[in-house]
PDB file of C-alpha atoms in Angstrom:
ATOM      1  CA  SER A 739      25.051  13.095  19.879  1.00 71.00           C
ATOM      2  CA  SER A 740      22.579  10.155  20.885  1.00 77.00           C
ATOM      3  CA  ARG A 741      19.233  10.865  19.807  1.00 78.00           C
ATOM      4  CA  ASP A 742      20.337  10.893  16.446  1.00 78.00           C
ATOM      5  CA  VAL A 743      22.437   8.070  16.332  1.00 82.00           C
ATOM      6  CA  ALA A 744      18.913   6.037  18.099  1.00 83.00           C
ATOM      7  CA  ILE A 745      16.503   7.976  15.025  1.00 83.00           C
ATOM      8  CA  GLY A 746      19.365   6.983  12.814  1.00 84.00           C
ATOM      9  CA  MET A 747      18.859   3.021  15.025  1.00 88.00           C
ATOM     10  CA  MET A 748      14.901   3.560  14.209  1.00 87.00           C
ATOM     11  CA  PHE A 749      15.568   4.602   9.868  1.00 87.00           C
ATOM     12  CA  LEU A 750      17.938   1.473  10.180  1.00 89.00           C
ATOM     13  CA  SER A 751      15.617  -1.136  12.168  1.00 90.00           C
ATOM     14  CA  GLN A 752      12.559  -0.265  10.196  1.00 89.00           C
ATOM     15  CA  THR A 753      14.171  -0.006   6.656  1.00 90.00           C
ATOM     16  CA  THR A 754      15.897  -4.122   7.262  1.00 91.00           C
ATOM     17  CA  VAL A 755      12.856  -5.568   8.510  1.00 91.00           C
ATOM     18  CA  GLY A 756      10.250  -3.580   5.901  1.00 90.00           C
ATOM     19  CA  ILE A 757      12.736  -5.031   2.842  1.00 91.00           C
ATOM     20  CA  LEU A 758      13.312  -8.265   4.094  1.00 91.00           C
ATOM     21  CA  GLY A 759       9.167  -8.139   4.618  1.00 89.00           C
ATOM     22  CA  ASN A 760       8.488  -7.548   0.592  1.00 91.00           C
ATOM     23  CA  PHE A 761      11.484 -10.057  -0.545  1.00 90.00           C
ATOM     24  CA  SER A 762       9.225 -12.377   0.689  1.00 87.00           C
ATOM     25  CA  LEU A 763       6.631 -11.662  -0.249  1.00 86.00           C
ATOM     26  CA  LEU A 764       7.868 -11.256  -2.954  1.00 87.00           C
ATOM     27  CA  TYR A 765      10.340 -13.803  -3.210  1.00 85.00           C
ATOM     28  CA  HIS A 766       7.049 -16.152  -1.957  1.00 82.00           C
ATOM     29  CA  TYR A 767       4.249 -15.571  -5.190  1.00 82.00           C
ATOM     30  CA  LEU A 768       7.244 -15.639  -7.527  1.00 82.00           C
ATOM     31  CA  PHE A 769       7.488 -19.142  -6.033  1.00 80.00           C
ATOM     32  CA  LEU A 770       4.380 -19.953  -6.648  1.00 76.00           C
ATOM     33  CA  ASP A 771       5.184 -18.558 -10.444  1.00 76.00           C
ATOM     34  CA  HIS A 772       6.432 -21.942 -10.913  1.00 76.00           C
ATOM     35  CA  THR A 773       5.069 -23.716  -8.877  1.00 76.00           C
ATOM     36  CA  VAL A 774       0.852 -23.679  -9.048  1.00 66.00           C
ATOM     37  CA  CYS A 775      -0.900 -23.235 -12.539  1.00 59.00           C
ATOM     38  CA  ARG A 776      -3.677 -20.972 -11.790  1.00 64.00           C
ATOM     39  CA  LEU A 777      -2.666 -18.396  -9.397  1.00 69.00           C
ATOM     40  CA  ARG A 778      -5.267 -15.676  -7.674  1.00 76.00           C
ATOM     41  CA  CYS A 779      -6.224 -12.196  -9.143  1.00 78.00           C
ATOM     42  CA  THR A 780      -4.468 -10.926  -5.805  1.00 81.00           C
ATOM     43  CA  ASP A 781      -2.115 -12.168  -5.786  1.00 84.00           C
ATOM     44  CA  LEU A 782      -0.640 -10.144  -8.954  1.00 87.00           C
ATOM     45  CA  ILE A 783      -1.366  -6.723  -6.796  1.00 88.00           C
ATOM     46  CA  PHE A 784       0.554  -8.172  -3.850  1.00 87.00           C
ATOM     47  CA  LYS A 785       3.775  -8.139  -5.570  1.00 89.00           C
ATOM     48  CA  HIS A 786       3.231  -4.935  -7.007  1.00 91.00           C
ATOM     49  CA  LEU A 787       2.347  -4.185  -3.988  1.00 90.00           C
ATOM     50  CA  ALA A 788       5.741  -5.827  -2.494  1.00 90.00           C
ATOM     51  CA  ILE A 789       8.113  -3.807  -5.722  1.00 92.00           C
ATOM     52  CA  ALA A 790       6.398  -0.523  -4.989  1.00 92.00           C
ATOM     53  CA  ASN A 791       7.399  -1.064  -1.537  1.00 91.00           C
ATOM     54  CA  CYS A 792      10.662  -2.224  -2.194  1.00 91.00           C
ATOM     55  CA  LEU A 793      11.304   1.123  -3.854  1.00 92.00           C
ATOM     56  CA  ILE A 794       9.862   3.546  -1.360  1.00 90.00           C
ATOM     57  CA  LEU A 795      12.060   1.805   1.919  1.00 91.00           C
ATOM     58  CA  LEU A 796      15.191   2.342  -0.904  1.00 90.00           C
ATOM     59  CA  TYR A 797      14.626   5.226  -1.819  1.00 87.00           C
ATOM     60  CA  ASN A 798      13.259   7.071   1.051  1.00 86.00           C
ATOM     61  CA  GLY A 799      14.182   4.512   4.075  1.00 86.00           C
ATOM     62  CA  VAL A 800      18.470   4.108   2.955  1.00 86.00           C
ATOM     63  CA  PRO A 801      18.953   8.117   2.062  1.00 86.00           C
ATOM     64  CA  GLN A 802      17.521   8.258   6.480  1.00 84.00           C
ATOM     65  CA  THR A 803      19.267   5.711   7.213  1.00 84.00           C
ATOM     66  CA  ILE A 804      22.338   7.474   6.400  1.00 84.00           C
ATOM     67  CA  VAL A 805      21.066  11.461   7.164  1.00 82.00           C
ATOM     68  CA  ALA A 806      20.441  10.685  10.402  1.00 81.00           C
ATOM     69  CA  PHE A 807      23.653   8.306  11.446  1.00 82.00           C
ATOM     70  CA  GLY A 808      25.893  11.211   9.745  1.00 76.00           C
ATOM     71  CA  LEU A 809      27.020   9.892   7.958  1.00 73.00           C
ATOM     72  CA  LYS A 810      27.584  12.232   4.114  1.00 69.00           C
ATOM     73  CA  TYR A 811      27.760  10.742   0.645  1.00 65.00           C
ATOM     74  CA  PHE A 812      27.834  13.321  -2.308  1.00 68.00           C
ATOM     75  CA  ILE A 813      25.514  13.495  -4.471  1.00 73.00           C
ATOM     76  CA  ASN A 814      24.142  15.792  -7.077  1.00 75.00           C
ATOM     77  CA  ASP A 815      21.191  17.554  -7.900  1.00 74.00           C
ATOM     78  CA  PHE A 816      19.286  15.655 -10.841  1.00 76.00           C
ATOM     79  CA  GLU A 817      20.717  12.116  -8.587  1.00 80.00           C
ATOM     80  CA  CYS A 818      18.473  13.529  -5.502  1.00 81.00           C
ATOM     81  CA  ASN A 819      16.417  14.613  -7.554  1.00 82.00           C
ATOM     82  CA  LEU A 820      15.505  10.927  -9.243  1.00 85.00           C
ATOM     83  CA  LEU A 821      15.207   9.797  -5.777  1.00 87.00           C
ATOM     84  CA  LEU A 822      12.346  11.893  -4.997  1.00 86.00           C
ATOM     85  CA  TYR A 823      11.537  11.002  -8.164  1.00 89.00           C
ATOM     86  CA  VAL A 824      11.103   7.645  -7.440  1.00 91.00           C
ATOM     87  CA  GLN A 825      10.397   7.840  -3.860  1.00 88.00           C
ATOM     88  CA  ILE A 826       6.993   9.107  -4.652  1.00 88.00           C
ATOM     89  CA  VAL A 827       6.033   7.029  -7.368  1.00 91.00           C
ATOM     90  CA  GLY A 828       6.706   4.166  -5.326  1.00 91.00           C
ATOM     91  CA  ARG A 829       4.536   5.753  -2.149  1.00 89.00           C
ATOM     92  CA  GLY A 830       2.549   6.439  -5.737  1.00 89.00           C
ATOM     93  CA  VAL A 831       1.791   2.810  -6.844  1.00 92.00           C
ATOM     94  CA  SER A 832       1.814   0.813  -3.525  1.00 90.00           C
ATOM     95  CA  ILE A 833      -1.215   3.968  -2.283  1.00 89.00           C
ATOM     96  CA  GLY A 834      -2.791   2.772  -5.780  1.00 90.00           C
ATOM     97  CA  ASN A 835      -2.078  -0.923  -5.295  1.00 90.00           C
ATOM     98  CA  THR A 836      -3.826  -1.186  -2.250  1.00 87.00           C
ATOM     99  CA  CYS A 837      -6.682   0.874  -2.691  1.00 88.00           C
ATOM    100  CA  LEU A 838      -7.132  -1.738  -6.053  1.00 90.00           C
ATOM    101  CA  LEU A 839      -6.686  -5.056  -3.832  1.00 86.00           C
ATOM    102  CA  SER A 840      -9.170  -3.156  -1.264  1.00 86.00           C
ATOM    103  CA  VAL A 841     -12.028  -2.631  -4.308  1.00 87.00           C
ATOM    104  CA  PHE A 842     -11.042  -6.060  -5.930  1.00 87.00           C
ATOM    105  CA  GLN A 843     -12.159  -7.702  -2.371  1.00 84.00           C
ATOM    106  CA  THR A 844     -15.216  -5.870  -1.699  1.00 84.00           C
ATOM    107  CA  ILE A 845     -16.495  -6.281  -5.129  1.00 86.00           C
ATOM    108  CA  MET A 846     -15.979 -10.124  -5.606  1.00 83.00           C
ATOM    109  CA  ILE A 847     -17.106 -10.940  -1.772  1.00 82.00           C
ATOM    110  CA  SER A 848     -20.080  -9.175  -2.996  1.00 80.00           C
ATOM    111  CA  PRO A 849     -23.398 -11.105  -2.474  1.00 78.00           C
ATOM    112  CA  VAL A 850     -25.395 -11.987  -5.935  1.00 74.00           C
ATOM    113  CA  ASN A 851     -28.033  -9.567  -6.032  1.00 74.00           C
ATOM    114  CA  SER A 852     -26.146  -6.628  -5.205  1.00 75.00           C
ATOM    115  CA  CYS A 853     -25.221  -3.304  -7.717  1.00 76.00           C
ATOM    116  CA  LEU A 854     -21.165  -5.048  -7.719  1.00 74.00           C
ATOM    117  CA  LYS A 855     -22.799  -8.265  -9.838  1.00 75.00           C
ATOM    118  CA  ASP A 856     -22.248  -6.935 -12.539  1.00 78.00           C
ATOM    119  CA  LEU A 857     -18.377  -5.855 -11.882  1.00 83.00           C
ATOM    120  CA  LYS A 858     -17.489 -10.133 -10.378  1.00 82.00           C
ATOM    121  CA  VAL A 859     -17.184 -11.633 -13.327  1.00 80.00           C
ATOM    122  CA  LYS A 860     -15.071  -7.929 -15.259  1.00 84.00           C
ATOM    123  CA  ALA A 861     -12.877  -7.165 -12.345  1.00 86.00           C
ATOM    124  CA  PRO A 862     -10.603  -9.792 -12.556  1.00 86.00           C
ATOM    125  CA  LYS A 863     -10.372  -9.476 -16.791  1.00 87.00           C
ATOM    126  CA  TYR A 864      -8.871  -5.270 -15.844  1.00 89.00           C
ATOM    127  CA  ILE A 865      -6.372  -6.040 -12.487  1.00 90.00           C
ATOM    128  CA  GLY A 866      -3.315  -6.597 -14.969  1.00 90.00           C
ATOM    129  CA  PHE A 867      -4.563  -3.310 -16.730  1.00 92.00           C
ATOM    130  CA  SER A 868      -5.396  -1.519 -13.725  1.00 92.00           C
ATOM    131  CA  ILE A 869      -2.122  -2.338 -12.332  1.00 93.00           C
ATOM    132  CA  SER A 870       0.105  -1.045 -15.542  1.00 93.00           C
ATOM    133  CA  LEU A 871      -1.978   1.935 -15.971  1.00 93.00           C
ATOM    134  CA  CYS A 872      -1.235   2.439 -12.172  1.00 92.00           C
ATOM    135  CA  TRP A 873       2.166   2.679 -12.875  1.00 94.00           C
ATOM    136  CA  ILE A 874       2.460   4.155 -16.102  1.00 94.00           C
ATOM    137  CA  LEU A 875       0.795   7.034 -14.908  1.00 91.00           C
ATOM    138  CA  HIS A 876       2.950   7.993 -11.478  1.00 90.00           C
ATOM    139  CA  MET A 877       5.899   7.784 -13.299  1.00 92.00           C
ATOM    140  CA  VAL A 878       4.657   9.352 -16.348  1.00 90.00           C
ATOM    141  CA  VAL A 879       3.025  12.264 -14.432  1.00 86.00           C
ATOM    142  CA  ASN A 880       5.445  12.386 -11.469  1.00 85.00           C
ATOM    143  CA  PHE A 881       8.541  12.530 -15.083  1.00 87.00           C
ATOM    144  CA  ILE A 882       6.530  15.134 -15.741  1.00 82.00           C
ATOM    145  CA  PHE A 883       7.105  17.300 -13.463  1.00 78.00           C
ATOM    146  CA  LEU A 884      10.056  15.831 -12.785  1.00 77.00           C
ATOM    147  CA  ILE A 885      11.856  17.891 -15.783  1.00 79.00           C
ATOM    148  CA  CYS A 886       9.765  21.122 -14.527  1.00 71.00           C
ATOM    149  CA  PHE A 887      11.489  21.175 -11.536  1.00 68.00           C
ATOM    150  CA  LEU A 888      14.641  21.187 -13.732  1.00 68.00           C
ATOM    151  CA  TYR A 889      14.001  22.918 -15.825  1.00 66.00           C
ATOM    152  CA  LEU A 890      12.832  25.259 -13.469  1.00 63.00           C
ATOM    153  CA  SER A 891      16.035  24.987 -10.893  1.00 60.00           C
ATOM    154  CA  SER A 892      17.758  27.487 -12.315  1.00 57.00           C
ATOM    155  CA  LYS A 893      15.734  30.289 -11.322  1.00 58.00           C
ATOM    156  CA  TRP A 894      12.887  31.468  -8.790  1.00 57.00           C
ATOM    157  CA  ILE A 895      10.208  28.896  -8.591  1.00 56.00           C
ATOM    158  CA  PRO A 896       7.597  30.240  -7.578  1.00 58.00           C
ATOM    159  CA  PRO A 897       5.628  28.702  -3.750  1.00 56.00           C
ATOM    160  CA  ASN A 898       2.566  28.217  -5.146  1.00 59.00           C
ATOM    161  CA  ILE A 899       3.815  26.249  -7.201  1.00 58.00           C
ATOM    162  CA  LEU A 900       5.308  23.706  -4.947  1.00 59.00           C
ATOM    163  CA  LYS A 901       2.443  24.696  -2.959  1.00 59.00           C
ATOM    164  CA  THR A 902      -0.047  23.180  -5.815  1.00 62.00           C
ATOM    165  CA  ARG A 903       2.258  20.056  -6.563  1.00 62.00           C
ATOM    166  CA  ASP A 904       2.018  19.148  -2.633  1.00 63.00           C
ATOM    167  CA  LEU A 905      -1.209  19.725  -2.461  1.00 64.00           C
ATOM    168  CA  GLY A 906      -2.521  17.729  -6.075  1.00 66.00           C
ATOM    169  CA  TYR A 907      -0.148  14.320  -4.126  1.00 69.00           C
ATOM    170  CA  LEU A 908      -2.449  15.095  -1.134  1.00 75.00           C
ATOM    171  CA  LEU A 909      -6.104  15.444  -2.673  1.00 77.00           C
ATOM    172  CA  LEU A 910      -4.181  12.081  -4.217  1.00 78.00           C
ATOM    173  CA  GLU A 911      -3.889   9.724  -1.279  1.00 77.00           C
ATOM    174  CA  VAL A 912      -6.886  11.282   0.822  1.00 80.00           C
ATOM    175  CA  LEU A 913      -9.342  10.037  -2.430  1.00 85.00           C
ATOM    176  CA  PHE A 914      -6.836   6.384  -1.657  1.00 85.00           C
ATOM    177  CA  SER A 915      -7.936   6.737   1.772  1.00 82.00           C
ATOM    178  CA  VAL A 916     -10.920   7.068   1.323  1.00 86.00           C
ATOM    179  CA  LEU A 917     -11.872   4.629  -1.352  1.00 88.00           C
ATOM    180  CA  ILE A 918     -10.427   2.080   1.557  1.00 86.00           C
ATOM    181  CA  ILE A 919     -12.000   2.809   4.067  1.00 86.00           C
ATOM    182  CA  TRP A 920     -15.388   2.325   2.144  1.00 88.00           C
ATOM    183  CA  ALA A 921     -13.987  -1.009   0.871  1.00 85.00           C
ATOM    184  CA  SER A 922     -12.980  -2.290   4.732  1.00 83.00           C
ATOM    185  CA  GLY A 923     -16.197  -1.104   5.851  1.00 84.00           C
ATOM    186  CA  SER A 924     -18.136  -2.958   2.830  1.00 84.00           C
ATOM    187  CA  MET A 925     -16.579  -5.870   3.571  1.00 83.00           C
ATOM    188  CA  ILE A 926     -16.897  -6.087   6.793  1.00 82.00           C
ATOM    189  CA  PHE A 927     -20.844  -6.046   6.565  1.00 84.00           C
ATOM    190  CA  ILE A 928     -21.040  -8.112   4.141  1.00 82.00           C
ATOM    191  CA  LEU A 929     -18.505 -10.288   6.355  1.00 79.00           C
ATOM    192  CA  TYR A 930     -21.053 -10.192   9.361  1.00 80.00           C
ATOM    193  CA  ARG A 931     -23.848 -10.518   7.353  1.00 80.00           C
ATOM    194  CA  HIS A 932     -22.271 -14.075   6.121  1.00 75.00           C
ATOM    195  CA  LYS A 933     -21.478 -14.730   9.574  1.00 74.00           C
ATOM    196  CA  GLN A 934     -25.400 -14.128  11.235  1.00 76.00           C
ATOM    197  CA  GLN A 935     -26.680 -16.327   7.834  1.00 73.00           C
ATOM    198  CA  VAL A 936     -24.525 -19.982   8.478  1.00 69.00           C
ATOM    199  CA  GLN A 937     -24.944 -18.873  12.724  1.00 68.00           C
ATOM    200  CA  TYR A 938     -27.075 -22.093  12.772  1.00 59.00           C
ATOM    201  CA  ILE A 939     -23.741 -24.184  10.463  1.00 59.00           C
ATOM    202  CA  HIS A 940     -20.952 -22.659  13.433  1.00 53.00           C
ATOM    203  CA  ARG A 941     -23.188 -23.369  16.110  1.00 55.00           C
ATOM    204  CA  THR A 942     -24.045 -27.268  14.339  1.00 54.00           C
ATOM    205  CA  HIS A 943     -19.873 -27.622  13.666  1.00 53.00           C
ATOM    206  CA  ALA A 944     -18.555 -26.129  16.726  1.00 49.00           C
ATOM    207  CA  SER A 945     -14.821 -25.415  16.624  1.00 50.00           C
ATOM    208  CA  PRO A 946     -12.842 -23.316  19.694  1.00 47.00           C
ATOM    209  CA  GLY A 947     -11.006 -21.082  16.540  1.00 49.00           C
ATOM    210  CA  SER A 948     -12.582 -17.800  15.974  1.00 54.00           C
ATOM    211  CA  SER A 949     -15.276 -18.364  12.700  1.00 57.00           C
ATOM    212  CA  PRO A 950     -13.724 -16.912   9.720  1.00 60.00           C
ATOM    213  CA  GLU A 951     -15.319 -14.186   9.054  1.00 56.00           C
ATOM    214  CA  SER A 952     -14.181 -12.923  12.432  1.00 61.00           C
ATOM    215  CA  ARG A 953     -10.283 -13.947  11.013  1.00 65.00           C
ATOM    216  CA  ALA A 954     -10.699 -12.067   8.140  1.00 63.00           C
ATOM    217  CA  THR A 955     -12.864  -8.786   9.550  1.00 61.00           C
ATOM    218  CA  LYS A 956      -9.625  -8.867  11.974  1.00 67.00           C
ATOM    219  CA  SER A 957      -7.315  -8.913   9.101  1.00 70.00           C
ATOM    220  CA  ILE A 958      -9.137  -6.641   7.248  1.00 69.00           C
ATOM    221  CA  LEU A 959      -9.927  -3.906   9.948  1.00 70.00           C
ATOM    222  CA  VAL A 960      -5.659  -4.145  10.689  1.00 75.00           C
ATOM    223  CA  LEU A 961      -4.505  -4.160   7.297  1.00 75.00           C
ATOM    224  CA  ALA A 962      -6.866  -0.605   5.950  1.00 75.00           C
ATOM    225  CA  SER A 963      -6.588   0.591  10.150  1.00 76.00           C
ATOM    226  CA  THR A 964      -2.914   0.170   9.287  1.00 78.00           C
ATOM    227  CA  PHE A 965      -2.650   2.988   6.723  1.00 78.00           C
ATOM    228  CA  VAL A 966      -5.194   4.672   7.160  1.00 75.00           C
ATOM    229  CA  SER A 967      -3.154   5.232  10.071  1.00 76.00           C
ATOM    230  CA  SER A 968       0.274   5.856   9.114  1.00 78.00           C
ATOM    231  CA  TYR A 969      -0.368   7.842   5.574  1.00 72.00           C
ATOM    232  CA  THR A 970      -2.427  10.022   7.555  1.00 71.00           C
ATOM    233  CA  LEU A 971      -0.326  10.976  10.777  1.00 71.00           C
ATOM    234  CA  SER A 972       2.602  11.381   7.911  1.00 69.00           C
ATOM    235  CA  SER A 973       0.390  14.502   6.199  1.00 65.00           C
ATOM    236  CA  MET A 974      -0.447  16.026   9.741  1.00 65.00           C
ATOM    237  CA  PHE A 975       3.674  15.843  10.796  1.00 62.00           C
ATOM    238  CA  HIS A 976       4.685  17.029   7.173  1.00 59.00           C
ATOM    239  CA  THR A 977       2.653  19.795   7.686  1.00 55.00           C
ATOM    240  CA  SER A 978       3.222  20.869  10.743  1.00 54.00           C
ATOM    241  CA  ILE A 979       6.489  22.747  11.882  1.00 51.00           C
ATOM    242  CA  LEU A 980       9.784  21.047  11.561  1.00 49.00           C
ATOM    243  CA  TRP A 981      10.938  19.553  14.124  1.00 52.00           C
ATOM    244  CA  LEU A 982       8.609  16.481  13.595  1.00 61.00           C
ATOM    245  CA  ALA A 983       9.766  15.955   9.847  1.00 64.00           C
ATOM    246  CA  ASN A 984      11.676  12.606  11.047  1.00 68.00           C
ATOM    247  CA  ILE A 985       8.351  12.069  13.015  1.00 72.00           C
ATOM    248  CA  SER A 986       6.804  12.033   9.492  1.00 71.00           C
ATOM    249  CA  LYS A 987       9.559   9.944   7.638  1.00 76.00           C
ATOM    250  CA  LEU A 988       9.539   7.693  10.087  1.00 78.00           C
ATOM    251  CA  ILE A 989       5.257   7.189  10.254  1.00 77.00           C
ATOM    252  CA  SER A 990       5.635   7.603   6.361  1.00 78.00           C
ATOM    253  CA  LEU A 991       8.349   4.404   6.061  1.00 82.00           C
ATOM    254  CA  CYS A 992       5.486   2.409   8.594  1.00 83.00           C
ATOM    255  CA  PHE A 993       3.060   0.653   6.438  1.00 83.00           C
ATOM    256  CA  PRO A 994       5.803  -0.661   3.866  1.00 86.00           C
ATOM    257  CA  THR A 995       7.304  -1.563   6.372  1.00 86.00           C
ATOM    258  CA  VAL A 996       4.057  -3.286   8.361  1.00 84.00           C
ATOM    259  CA  SER A 997       2.179  -4.296   5.150  1.00 82.00           C
ATOM    260  CA  PRO A 998       3.628  -7.631   4.648  1.00 82.00           C
ATOM    261  CA  PHE A 999       3.172  -9.815   6.998  1.00 81.00           C
ATOM    262  CA  LEU A1000       0.238  -8.073   7.400  1.00 78.00           C
ATOM    263  CA  LEU A1001      -0.105  -9.351   3.941  1.00 77.00           C
ATOM    264  CA  MET A1002       1.179 -12.842   4.787  1.00 74.00           C
ATOM    265  CA  SER A1003      -1.421 -13.329   7.346  1.00 72.00           C
ATOM    266  CA  CYS A1004      -4.071 -12.041   5.647  1.00 65.00           C
ATOM    267  CA  ASP A1005      -3.903 -14.221   2.360  1.00 61.00           C
ATOM    268  CA  SER A1006      -4.082 -16.684   4.132  1.00 54.00           C
ATOM    269  CA  ASN A1007      -7.716 -16.087   5.814  1.00 45.00           C
ATOM    270  CA  VAL A1008      -9.200 -14.472   3.892  1.00 42.00           C
ATOM    271  CA  SER A1009      -8.056 -17.438   0.308  1.00 48.00           C
ATOM    272  CA  ARG A1010      -9.410 -20.387   3.067  1.00 47.00           C
ATOM    273  CA  LEU A1011     -12.882 -17.684   3.537  1.00 41.00           C
ATOM    274  CA  PHE A1012     -13.056 -17.106  -0.741  1.00 42.00           C
ATOM    275  CA  PHE A1013     -12.673 -20.299  -0.589  1.00 43.00           C
ATOM    276  CA  VAL A1014     -14.985 -22.267   1.754  1.00 44.00           C
ATOM    277  CA  TRP A1015     -17.440 -19.810  -0.159  1.00 42.00           C
ATOM    278  CA  THR A1016     -16.564 -20.915  -3.696  1.00 42.00           C
ATOM    279  CA  ARG A1017     -17.481 -24.868  -2.644  1.00 45.00           C
TER     280      ARG A1017
END
């Protein structure tokens, strides 16, 4: 039907744009690895976030596009569960890295007299460990769920087991969302205070454009609001009635699709502000 074709075109467009954007972001930082002697800690987070988003789009967006267009693809139960496993791992790592990015940026731009001052030196040393831990935890926990589900697939699965699993995923996403909102709010507050302190400098060296703090604040707001609205609406529609399933799937792919473009724009603004503060 025309409705199925329209949904298929939306899935196809969203998946194509998202994959191209994330591969561009990943290529950008891989290129920097060979041309820049020293990279920032956030660059490592960006690379792993792009990889996780690619997994979501490839193993969720592509199958949904095939189904929406009414095309048939033949996969057995094991391959179906493997697709679901990769989707969940990619989604979990994407949310975890976004949360890690927000918290790390909050720590690094916090004032020297704040309660986070002791973490400013320690935080960069644990970025690689935190990213690895995020991957390992999601892979191991979801692998255990996959093995248990395959073992129970030939038997009757109590509905409360599936509800408990979905509730666990939801609570984890809510926790990460709360941390992202807190970190984003803290960054905006810090940037606002910094803008007030250097307001005399801005007036003395007036420029036609907005201040670095304003640009960084807008970037943080756009990234945080995109993440929270995407995953919140997706979770709400997922628990709603069946005909909203396609809307839920489309919304769940919004953040992996849009985030690389937001990160590339946010990165230039925030890194420029960090450079000014370092000097």
